[in-house]
């Protein structure tokens, strides 16, 4: 079997892609033409860094990892077909992810194949094709799912992934079923943890202008420091719940930048999560002393206080956060939740969650809370279902989300999809008593009496005593050993 046929066979088995515009072979071939390896060298022509990357435009604008240029005097990219081009300059850097926008020199005005960012982000458990570094993966491709999702400031919604590739694959693109760019890989320096940045980062406001030729970057110390990976690595560690590693990386960053208020704030967050509460308070105090207008410190303090059930103090800090940064979506939604718990003002809570969605369309929490408000206080089931579907797309692990959607299907007497969602709800939380009980009713309405009685028995054992009443009334003719003993 030839190389191309082998790749196609694997792709068909693991990730069948039926594209209206391109065939599977076309997707692979066009993507391979747009990806490359970046290599950076010092003045002695010794290799100082290697990463993956891809083109974003035909004239040589491309994405790769910024850290490899920190000690570089020159850099080149090599495409999958073996052609080499010089990196002309670093255009800008996204410090929190370490993604770098570079300009590749065009030979004789040659145009490059490039990737088109997808309009929608990736899903949890979605199988994607990662064009990882050829030295680290068979054929330079890896198939795998998005295992988990996390939301964190500066990165918004981020995927957590796994694979046998390592740091040379940082900067590699993830390709969706439609053949579009839907994410960018980054890898921890020890190679153990991997994340998938969403392509919305390419257009956010955190990019810092560099616009310096590679050969001159050593002359611009301030700009060069943005290329250092300690800050981005610490955020990656936090997203992967590696809080001690995050604190270590932040300590290295703070040693070089003791006046970085955000770094102190991030280390406070990391330390809080591994119970170094004294260190966490010291960092938060340092952040305030350096910059009392840093919005992040108030947001993190609010999260700490919410976790300790100090809602009044959390509310104060969320208001302070929004005084400093009025469009910070997570703070808007968290404050809306707390205020609604206190004053039950549906209209205001609904408006605030809508404002959060306008500020960040990837914030699942805002769709989730707005769906719950609609579910309880609106008769617009279509709009409610739209918010629920968006929530499930962005974060299917939010509590009870499948039960909420199942209830809508149930109310419409659409029992089969209701049962499917109750199945998912129970799979995520086997103690979801409402899912057990309601699935029993749905089963009964479809004539599946044995399954109904089994579900009610489970619900009863979990504390829903109405379930026993249903068993007494509707399960008289069903053998008890079919659904268990109480």
Short mmCIF file of C-alpha atoms in Angstrom, two decimals:
data_model
loop_
_atom_site.label_atom_id
_atom_site.label_comp_id
_atom_site.label_asym_id
_atom_site.label_seq_id
_atom_site.Cartn_x
_atom_site.Cartn_y
_atom_site.Cartn_z
CA UNK A 1 0.00 0.00 0.00
CA UNK A 2 1.39 3.40 -0.92
CA UNK A 3 1.96 6.21 1.59
CA UNK A 4 -1.05 8.21 0.39
CA UNK A 5 -3.33 5.17 0.42
CA UNK A 6 -2.17 4.20 3.89
CA UNK A 7 -3.06 7.63 5.25
CA UNK A 8 -6.43 7.51 3.54
CA UNK A 9 -7.24 4.07 4.95
CA UNK A 10 -6.46 5.16 8.51
CA UNK A 11 -8.52 8.30 8.06
CA UNK A 12 -11.51 6.38 6.78
CA UNK A 13 -11.47 3.90 9.63
CA UNK A 14 -10.96 6.30 12.51
CA UNK A 15 -12.36 9.59 11.29
CA UNK A 16 -14.72 9.27 8.34
CA UNK A 17 -14.93 12.70 6.79
CA UNK A 18 -17.60 13.38 4.21
CA UNK A 19 -16.98 16.86 2.91
CA UNK A 20 -19.24 18.59 0.44
CA UNK A 21 -16.39 20.67 -0.99
CA UNK A 22 -13.33 18.42 -0.74
CA UNK A 23 -12.59 14.73 -0.76
CA UNK A 24 -10.61 13.21 2.10
CA UNK A 25 -7.51 12.97 -0.09
CA UNK A 26 -7.86 16.65 -1.02
CA UNK A 27 -8.17 17.64 2.64
CA UNK A 28 -4.98 15.77 3.55
CA UNK A 29 -3.03 16.98 0.54
CA UNK A 30 -4.05 20.63 0.83
CA UNK A 31 -3.32 20.70 4.57
CA UNK A 32 0.09 19.11 4.11
CA UNK A 33 0.99 21.87 1.66
CA UNK A 34 0.16 24.49 4.28
CA UNK A 35 2.04 23.07 7.29
CA UNK A 36 5.74 23.27 8.05
CA UNK A 37 8.52 22.89 10.58
CA UNK A 38 10.15 26.06 11.96
CA UNK A 39 13.84 25.99 12.97
CA UNK A 40 15.69 28.82 14.68
CA UNK A 41 19.48 29.30 14.80
CA UNK A 42 21.90 31.50 16.73
CA UNK A 43 24.79 33.50 15.29
CA UNK A 44 26.98 30.38 15.31
CA UNK A 45 24.33 28.65 13.18
CA UNK A 46 23.49 26.26 16.01
CA UNK A 47 19.89 25.12 16.36
CA UNK A 48 18.17 26.96 19.23
CA UNK A 49 14.59 25.82 18.75
CA UNK A 50 12.17 23.80 16.65
CA UNK A 51 8.37 23.90 16.38
CA UNK A 52 5.51 23.25 14.01
CA UNK A 53 3.47 25.84 12.14
CA UNK A 54 1.14 26.61 9.25
CA UNK A 55 0.35 29.36 6.75
CA UNK A 56 -2.60 31.71 7.23
CA UNK A 57 -2.31 33.57 3.92
CA UNK A 58 -0.91 33.09 0.44
CA UNK A 59 1.69 35.85 0.92
CA UNK A 60 3.52 34.09 3.77
CA UNK A 61 1.79 35.11 6.99
CA UNK A 62 2.01 32.10 9.29
CA UNK A 63 1.59 30.86 12.85
CA UNK A 64 4.25 29.05 14.90
CA UNK A 65 5.57 29.16 18.49
CA UNK A 66 7.29 32.32 19.66
CA UNK A 67 9.68 30.85 22.23
CA UNK A 68 11.98 29.34 19.59
CA UNK A 69 12.97 32.86 18.46
CA UNK A 70 14.03 34.08 21.91
CA UNK A 71 17.73 33.37 21.27
CA UNK A 72 17.61 33.30 17.49
CA UNK A 73 19.54 35.27 14.89
CA UNK A 74 17.94 33.50 11.93
CA UNK A 75 15.10 31.08 11.23
CA UNK A 76 13.74 29.00 8.39
CA UNK A 77 10.65 26.96 7.72
CA UNK A 78 10.62 23.65 5.83
CA UNK A 79 7.45 22.46 4.13
CA UNK A 80 6.37 18.84 3.95
CA UNK A 81 7.62 18.60 0.37
CA UNK A 82 11.15 19.57 1.47
CA UNK A 83 11.27 23.20 0.36
CA UNK A 84 12.92 25.72 2.71
CA UNK A 85 12.15 29.41 3.12
CA UNK A 86 13.58 32.08 5.41
CA UNK A 87 11.53 33.61 8.19
CA UNK A 88 11.65 37.32 7.43
CA UNK A 89 10.24 38.80 10.63
CA UNK A 90 8.10 38.30 13.72
CA UNK A 91 4.94 40.32 13.26
CA UNK A 92 3.30 39.85 16.66
CA UNK A 93 3.11 37.54 19.67
CA UNK A 94 0.24 36.28 21.83
CA UNK A 95 2.08 36.11 25.18
CA UNK A 96 -0.51 34.02 27.03
CA UNK A 97 -0.38 31.21 24.44
CA UNK A 98 3.10 31.90 22.96
CA UNK A 99 1.63 31.80 19.45
CA UNK A 100 3.63 33.96 17.04
CA UNK A 101 2.53 35.51 13.77
CA UNK A 102 5.50 35.49 11.40
CA UNK A 103 6.20 36.57 7.83
CA UNK A 104 7.90 34.00 5.60
CA UNK A 105 9.98 35.35 2.74
CA UNK A 106 8.52 34.68 -0.69
CA UNK A 107 10.89 33.40 -3.36
CA UNK A 108 10.07 35.01 -6.70
CA UNK A 109 6.68 36.08 -5.35
CA UNK A 110 5.72 32.46 -4.75
CA UNK A 111 2.33 32.04 -3.13
CA UNK A 112 1.71 29.55 -0.33
CA UNK A 113 -1.14 27.19 0.38
CA UNK A 114 -2.86 28.25 3.59
CA UNK A 115 -5.46 27.09 6.10
CA UNK A 116 -8.87 28.68 6.63
CA UNK A 117 -10.06 28.95 10.25
CA UNK A 118 -13.37 27.24 10.90
CA UNK A 119 -16.36 29.34 11.91
CA UNK A 120 -17.18 26.96 14.77
CA UNK A 121 -14.93 25.67 17.51
CA UNK A 122 -14.23 22.01 18.25
CA UNK A 123 -16.48 19.80 20.40
CA UNK A 124 -15.61 17.62 23.35
CA UNK A 125 -14.89 14.05 22.16
CA UNK A 126 -14.72 15.23 18.55
CA UNK A 127 -12.14 13.31 16.52
CA UNK A 128 -9.68 15.64 14.82
CA UNK A 129 -6.68 15.25 12.57
CA UNK A 130 -3.54 16.79 14.07
CA UNK A 131 -0.71 17.53 11.65
CA UNK A 132 1.96 16.84 14.25
CA UNK A 133 5.71 16.96 13.71
CA UNK A 134 6.91 14.11 11.40
CA UNK A 135 9.71 13.24 13.86
CA UNK A 136 7.12 12.57 16.57
CA UNK A 137 4.29 10.80 14.75
CA UNK A 138 3.76 8.34 11.92
CA UNK A 139 3.43 10.15 8.61
CA UNK A 140 3.26 13.51 10.40
CA UNK A 141 -0.40 13.01 11.36
CA UNK A 142 -2.17 12.00 14.55
CA UNK A 143 -5.84 11.20 15.00
CA UNK A 144 -7.41 11.85 18.36
CA UNK A 145 -10.33 13.30 20.31
CA UNK A 146 -10.69 16.43 22.36
CA UNK A 147 -10.77 14.70 25.75
CA UNK A 148 -11.89 17.57 27.92
CA UNK A 149 -12.56 21.31 27.91
CA UNK A 150 -11.56 24.14 30.19
CA UNK A 151 -12.25 27.85 30.23
CA UNK A 152 -9.65 30.29 31.47
CA UNK A 153 -8.95 34.01 31.07
CA UNK A 154 -6.79 34.97 28.08
CA UNK A 155 -7.42 31.64 26.34
CA UNK A 156 -11.21 31.39 26.59
CA UNK A 157 -12.40 27.85 25.76
CA UNK A 158 -9.47 25.43 25.45
CA UNK A 159 -9.34 21.72 24.66
CA UNK A 160 -7.32 19.18 26.62
CA UNK A 161 -5.86 16.48 24.36
CA UNK A 162 -3.51 13.51 24.50
CA UNK A 163 -1.03 11.95 22.11
CA UNK A 164 2.41 10.44 21.74
CA UNK A 165 3.86 13.61 20.19
CA UNK A 166 5.97 16.13 22.10
CA UNK A 167 7.22 19.73 22.08
CA UNK A 168 8.21 19.81 18.39
CA UNK A 169 4.49 19.49 17.59
CA UNK A 170 3.66 22.72 19.42
CA UNK A 171 2.15 25.03 16.82
CA UNK A 172 0.65 22.20 14.77
CA UNK A 173 -2.86 22.67 13.38
CA UNK A 174 -5.94 20.57 14.14
CA UNK A 175 -8.21 19.97 11.16
CA UNK A 176 -11.96 19.38 11.35
CA UNK A 177 -14.18 17.11 9.27
CA UNK A 178 -14.76 19.96 6.85
CA UNK A 179 -11.04 20.34 6.26
CA UNK A 180 -10.78 23.65 8.13
CA UNK A 181 -8.43 24.82 10.83
CA UNK A 182 -10.22 24.43 14.17
CA UNK A 183 -7.39 24.49 16.72
CA UNK A 184 -3.69 24.91 17.42
CA UNK A 185 -1.64 22.52 19.59
CA UNK A 186 0.60 23.56 22.43
CA UNK A 187 2.62 21.18 24.59
CA UNK A 188 4.14 21.55 28.06
CA UNK A 189 7.93 21.69 28.11
CA UNK A 190 8.12 18.19 29.64
CA UNK A 191 5.85 16.88 26.87
CA UNK A 192 3.31 15.44 29.33
CA UNK A 193 0.42 17.85 28.88
CA UNK A 194 -1.19 19.06 25.66
CA UNK A 195 -3.83 21.65 24.93
CA UNK A 196 -5.73 22.77 21.87
CA UNK A 197 -6.18 26.51 21.51
CA UNK A 198 -9.29 27.64 19.67
CA UNK A 199 -8.78 29.68 16.52
CA UNK A 200 -10.66 32.62 18.01
CA UNK A 201 -7.32 33.53 19.62
CA UNK A 202 -6.11 34.60 16.19
CA UNK A 203 -8.44 37.62 16.40
CA UNK A 204 -8.44 38.51 20.08
CA UNK A 205 -7.03 41.67 21.65
CA UNK A 206 -4.08 40.17 23.53
CA UNK A 207 -1.64 40.19 20.61
CA UNK A 208 1.44 42.35 21.09
CA UNK A 209 3.04 44.05 18.11
CA UNK A 210 6.69 43.04 17.50
CA UNK A 211 7.32 43.70 13.79
CA UNK A 212 11.07 43.08 13.93
CA UNK A 213 13.26 41.08 11.53
CA UNK A 214 14.57 37.86 13.08
CA UNK A 215 18.18 38.98 12.71
CA UNK A 216 17.46 42.09 14.80
CA UNK A 217 15.31 40.63 17.59
CA UNK A 218 18.30 40.46 19.98
CA UNK A 219 18.54 44.27 19.81
CA UNK A 220 15.02 44.76 21.18
CA UNK A 221 15.16 43.42 24.73
CA UNK A 222 11.62 44.43 25.72
CA UNK A 223 10.06 42.84 22.65
CA UNK A 224 12.30 39.80 22.97
CA UNK A 225 11.04 39.16 26.49
CA UNK A 226 7.52 38.58 25.14
CA UNK A 227 8.88 35.45 23.46
CA UNK A 228 9.78 33.79 26.76
CA UNK A 229 7.46 30.82 27.39
CA UNK A 230 7.22 30.80 31.20
CA UNK A 231 3.97 32.78 31.30
CA UNK A 232 2.26 30.79 28.56
CA UNK A 233 3.50 27.51 30.03
CA UNK A 234 2.08 28.41 33.42
CA UNK A 235 -1.34 29.13 31.92
CA UNK A 236 -1.16 25.82 30.03
CA UNK A 237 -0.38 24.11 33.35
CA UNK A 238 -3.39 25.76 35.01
CA UNK A 239 -5.70 24.71 32.17
CA UNK A 240 -4.45 21.12 32.66
CA UNK A 241 -4.93 21.40 36.47
CA UNK A 242 -1.16 21.16 37.08
CA UNK A 243 -1.09 23.91 39.67
CA UNK A 244 2.28 23.21 41.27
CA UNK A 245 3.99 23.21 37.87
CA UNK A 246 2.16 26.44 37.07
CA UNK A 247 3.48 28.09 40.23
CA UNK A 248 7.03 26.97 39.40
CA UNK A 249 6.87 28.46 35.92
CA UNK A 250 5.36 31.66 37.27
CA UNK A 251 8.13 31.92 39.87
CA UNK A 252 10.68 31.79 37.04
CA UNK A 253 8.75 34.46 35.17
CA UNK A 254 8.41 36.67 38.26
CA UNK A 255 12.14 36.38 38.96
CA UNK A 256 12.75 38.11 35.63
CA UNK A 257 9.68 40.38 35.84
CA UNK A 258 8.99 41.12 39.54
CA UNK A 259 6.60 43.96 38.64
CA UNK A 260 4.29 41.79 36.50
CA UNK A 261 0.99 42.11 38.34
CA UNK A 262 -0.77 39.49 36.20
CA UNK A 263 1.92 36.90 36.95
CA UNK A 264 1.49 37.43 40.70
CA UNK A 265 -2.26 37.12 40.25
CA UNK A 266 -1.92 33.87 38.30
CA UNK A 267 0.47 32.42 40.87
CA UNK A 268 -2.02 33.32 43.59
CA UNK A 269 -4.66 31.34 41.68
CA UNK A 270 -2.33 28.34 41.29
CA UNK A 271 -1.24 28.39 44.93
CA UNK A 272 -4.84 28.59 46.15
CA UNK A 273 -5.60 25.38 44.28
CA UNK A 274 -2.87 23.40 45.99
CA UNK A 275 -3.73 24.88 49.39
CA UNK A 276 -0.77 27.24 49.73
CA UNK A 277 -3.14 29.86 51.10
CA UNK A 278 -0.44 32.03 52.69
CA UNK A 279 1.48 32.24 49.42
CA UNK A 280 -1.75 32.89 47.56
CA UNK A 281 -2.60 35.84 49.80
CA UNK A 282 0.95 37.23 49.47
CA UNK A 283 0.74 37.12 45.69
CA UNK A 284 -2.67 38.76 45.65
CA UNK A 285 -1.37 41.51 47.90
CA UNK A 286 1.65 41.99 45.62
CA UNK A 287 -0.62 42.23 42.61
CA UNK A 288 -2.67 44.96 44.28
CA UNK A 289 0.44 46.90 45.33
CA UNK A 290 1.79 46.79 41.77
CA UNK A 291 -1.47 47.55 40.01
CA UNK A 292 -4.74 48.06 41.92
CA UNK A 293 -6.53 48.29 38.55
CA UNK A 294 -5.70 44.70 37.54
CA UNK A 295 -9.17 43.24 37.00
CA UNK A 296 -8.00 39.64 37.27
CA UNK A 297 -7.17 39.88 40.99
CA UNK A 298 -10.78 40.78 41.83
CA UNK A 299 -12.15 38.01 39.64
CA UNK A 300 -9.92 35.36 41.21
CA UNK A 301 -10.71 36.57 44.72
CA UNK A 302 -14.41 36.29 43.88
CA UNK A 303 -13.90 32.69 42.73
CA UNK A 304 -12.02 31.90 45.95
CA UNK A 305 -14.82 33.42 48.01
CA UNK A 306 -17.55 31.61 46.08
CA UNK A 307 -15.77 28.32 46.75
CA UNK A 308 -15.94 29.18 50.48
CA UNK A 309 -19.63 30.20 50.25
CA UNK A 310 -18.78 33.85 50.92
CA UNK A 311 -21.17 35.14 48.30
CA UNK A 312 -21.46 38.71 49.59
CA UNK A 313 -17.69 39.20 49.44
CA UNK A 314 -17.59 37.53 46.02
CA UNK A 315 -20.26 39.93 44.77
CA UNK A 316 -18.17 42.93 45.88
CA UNK A 317 -15.09 41.66 44.06
CA UNK A 318 -17.00 40.83 40.89
CA UNK A 319 -18.31 44.40 40.82
CA UNK A 320 -14.75 45.68 41.30
CA UNK A 321 -13.57 43.42 38.48
CA UNK A 322 -16.20 44.82 36.14
CA UNK A 323 -15.36 48.37 37.18
CA UNK A 324 -11.87 47.69 35.79
CA UNK A 325 -12.94 45.65 32.76
CA UNK A 326 -16.60 45.95 31.95
CA UNK A 327 -16.65 43.40 29.13
CA UNK A 328 -15.06 40.52 31.07
CA UNK A 329 -17.63 37.83 30.28
CA UNK A 330 -17.00 35.30 33.12
CA UNK A 331 -17.35 38.01 35.77
CA UNK A 332 -20.60 39.25 34.17
CA UNK A 333 -22.19 35.80 34.33
CA UNK A 334 -20.95 34.98 37.83
CA UNK A 335 -22.29 38.28 39.13
CA UNK A 336 -25.61 37.68 37.37
CA UNK A 337 -25.89 34.30 39.12
CA UNK A 338 -25.19 35.77 42.56
CA UNK A 339 -27.52 38.72 42.10
CA UNK A 340 -30.32 36.51 40.83
CA UNK A 341 -29.98 34.25 43.88
CA UNK A 342 -30.51 37.33 46.05
CA UNK A 343 -33.14 39.39 44.24
CA UNK A 344 -34.75 36.96 41.74
CA UNK A 345 -34.75 39.66 39.05
CA UNK A 346 -35.19 37.48 35.95
CA UNK A 347 -35.08 40.30 33.42
CA UNK A 348 -31.78 41.71 34.70
CA UNK A 349 -30.12 38.29 35.01
CA UNK A 350 -31.21 37.40 31.49
CA UNK A 351 -29.81 40.69 30.14
CA UNK A 352 -26.48 40.18 31.90
CA UNK A 353 -26.00 36.66 30.57
CA UNK A 354 -26.83 37.96 27.09
CA UNK A 355 -24.19 40.68 27.56
CA UNK A 356 -21.66 38.02 28.59
CA UNK A 357 -22.41 36.07 25.42
CA UNK A 358 -21.86 39.19 23.34
CA UNK A 359 -18.48 39.65 25.05
CA UNK A 360 -17.42 36.02 24.58
CA UNK A 361 -19.48 33.71 22.38
CA UNK A 362 -17.55 30.68 23.73
CA UNK A 363 -18.65 31.11 27.36
CA UNK A 364 -20.79 28.04 27.97
CA UNK A 365 -21.80 29.20 31.46
CA UNK A 366 -23.70 32.19 30.04
CA UNK A 367 -25.73 30.07 27.60
CA UNK A 368 -26.37 27.54 30.37
CA UNK A 369 -27.70 30.07 32.85
CA UNK A 370 -29.76 31.85 30.21
CA UNK A 371 -31.27 28.49 29.18
CA UNK A 372 -32.22 27.77 32.80
CA UNK A 373 -33.88 31.17 33.10
CA UNK A 374 -35.81 30.57 29.88
CA UNK A 375 -36.76 27.09 31.02
CA UNK A 376 -38.32 28.40 34.24
CA UNK A 377 -39.69 31.78 33.17
CA UNK A 378 -40.38 31.67 29.43
CA UNK A 379 -42.67 29.76 27.12
CA UNK A 380 -40.25 30.10 24.19
CA UNK A 381 -39.11 26.47 24.05
CA UNK A 382 -37.38 27.03 20.71
CA UNK A 383 -35.07 29.72 22.10
CA UNK A 384 -34.50 27.63 25.23
CA UNK A 385 -33.53 24.64 23.12
CA UNK A 386 -31.17 26.80 21.07
CA UNK A 387 -29.34 27.93 24.23
CA UNK A 388 -29.20 24.37 25.55
CA UNK A 389 -27.78 23.05 22.29
CA UNK A 390 -25.14 25.77 22.32
CA UNK A 391 -24.27 24.91 25.93
CA UNK A 392 -23.87 21.23 25.06
CA UNK A 393 -21.72 22.16 22.09
CA UNK A 394 -19.43 24.30 24.24
CA UNK A 395 -19.37 22.28 27.48
CA UNK A 396 -21.50 19.12 27.83
CA UNK A 397 -20.28 18.59 31.40
CA UNK A 398 -22.25 21.45 32.95
CA UNK A 399 -24.58 20.00 35.62
CA UNK A 400 -27.88 18.61 34.42
CA UNK A 401 -27.71 20.06 30.92
CA UNK A 402 -28.90 16.85 29.24
CA UNK A 403 -31.74 16.51 31.73
CA UNK A 404 -32.85 20.03 30.90
CA UNK A 405 -32.96 19.30 27.18
CA UNK A 406 -34.66 15.96 27.78
CA UNK A 407 -37.38 17.76 29.73
CA UNK A 408 -38.11 19.94 26.71
CA UNK A 409 -38.34 16.92 24.43
CA UNK A 410 -40.54 15.23 27.03
CA UNK A 411 -42.91 18.20 27.22
CA UNK A 412 -43.26 17.99 23.44
CA UNK A 413 -44.05 14.25 23.79
CA UNK A 414 -40.90 13.53 21.79
CA UNK A 415 -39.95 10.60 23.98
CA UNK A 416 -37.13 8.92 22.03
CA UNK A 417 -34.76 11.93 22.03
CA UNK A 418 -35.83 12.59 25.63
CA UNK A 419 -34.75 9.07 26.60
CA UNK A 420 -31.46 9.49 24.75
CA UNK A 421 -30.71 12.65 26.72
CA UNK A 422 -31.74 11.04 30.01
CA UNK A 423 -29.32 8.22 29.11
CA UNK A 424 -26.53 10.79 28.70
CA UNK A 425 -27.50 12.51 31.95
CA UNK A 426 -27.32 9.23 33.87
CA UNK A 427 -24.03 8.33 32.20
CA UNK A 428 -22.54 11.59 33.48
CA UNK A 429 -24.17 11.36 36.93
CA UNK A 430 -25.51 7.98 37.98
CA UNK A 431 -27.19 9.66 40.97
CA UNK A 432 -29.27 12.03 38.85
CA UNK A 433 -32.56 11.02 40.45
CA UNK A 434 -34.68 13.25 38.21
CA UNK A 435 -33.21 11.67 35.08
CA UNK A 436 -33.99 8.18 36.39
CA UNK A 437 -37.56 9.11 37.32
CA UNK A 438 -38.36 11.03 34.14
CA UNK A 439 -36.80 8.42 31.91
CA UNK A 440 -39.12 5.93 33.58
CA UNK A 441 -42.14 8.04 32.63
CA UNK A 442 -40.88 8.38 29.06
CA UNK A 443 -40.34 4.61 28.85
CA UNK A 444 -43.83 3.99 30.20
CA UNK A 445 -45.41 6.33 27.66
CA UNK A 446 -43.71 4.33 24.90
CA UNK A 447 -45.11 1.09 26.32
CA UNK A 448 -41.74 -0.05 27.69
CA UNK A 449 -43.13 -0.93 31.10
CA UNK A 450 -40.29 -3.12 32.34
CA UNK A 451 -37.74 -0.40 31.63
CA UNK A 452 -40.02 2.14 33.28
CA UNK A 453 -40.27 0.11 36.46
CA UNK A 454 -36.51 -0.43 36.50
CA UNK A 455 -35.95 3.35 36.26
CA UNK A 456 -38.48 4.12 38.99
CA UNK A 457 -36.88 1.54 41.23
CA UNK A 458 -33.51 3.28 40.78
CA UNK A 459 -35.09 6.69 41.41
CA UNK A 460 -36.78 5.42 44.56
CA UNK A 461 -33.54 4.05 45.95
CA UNK A 462 -31.98 7.47 45.32
CA UNK A 463 -34.64 9.16 47.44
CA UNK A 464 -37.51 9.97 45.07
CA UNK A 465 -40.40 8.46 47.01
CA UNK A 466 -42.90 9.36 44.30
CA UNK A 467 -41.16 6.67 42.28
CA UNK A 468 -42.40 4.01 44.72
CA UNK A 469 -45.93 5.31 44.25
CA UNK A 470 -45.53 4.89 40.51
CA UNK A 471 -44.24 1.37 41.01
CA UNK A 472 -47.25 0.51 43.19
CA UNK A 473 -49.64 1.95 40.64
CA UNK A 474 -48.11 0.94 37.31
CA UNK A 475 -45.84 -2.02 37.95
CA UNK A 476 -48.30 -4.51 39.45
CA UNK A 477 -48.11 -6.73 36.39
CA UNK A 478 -44.34 -6.50 35.99
CA UNK A 479 -42.26 -9.12 37.73
CA UNK A 480 -40.19 -7.62 40.48
CA UNK A 481 -37.03 -9.52 39.52
CA UNK A 482 -37.13 -7.67 36.20
CA UNK A 483 -36.45 -4.36 37.86
CA UNK A 484 -34.92 -5.38 41.18
CA UNK A 485 -35.93 -5.51 44.83
CA UNK A 486 -36.47 -2.48 47.00
#
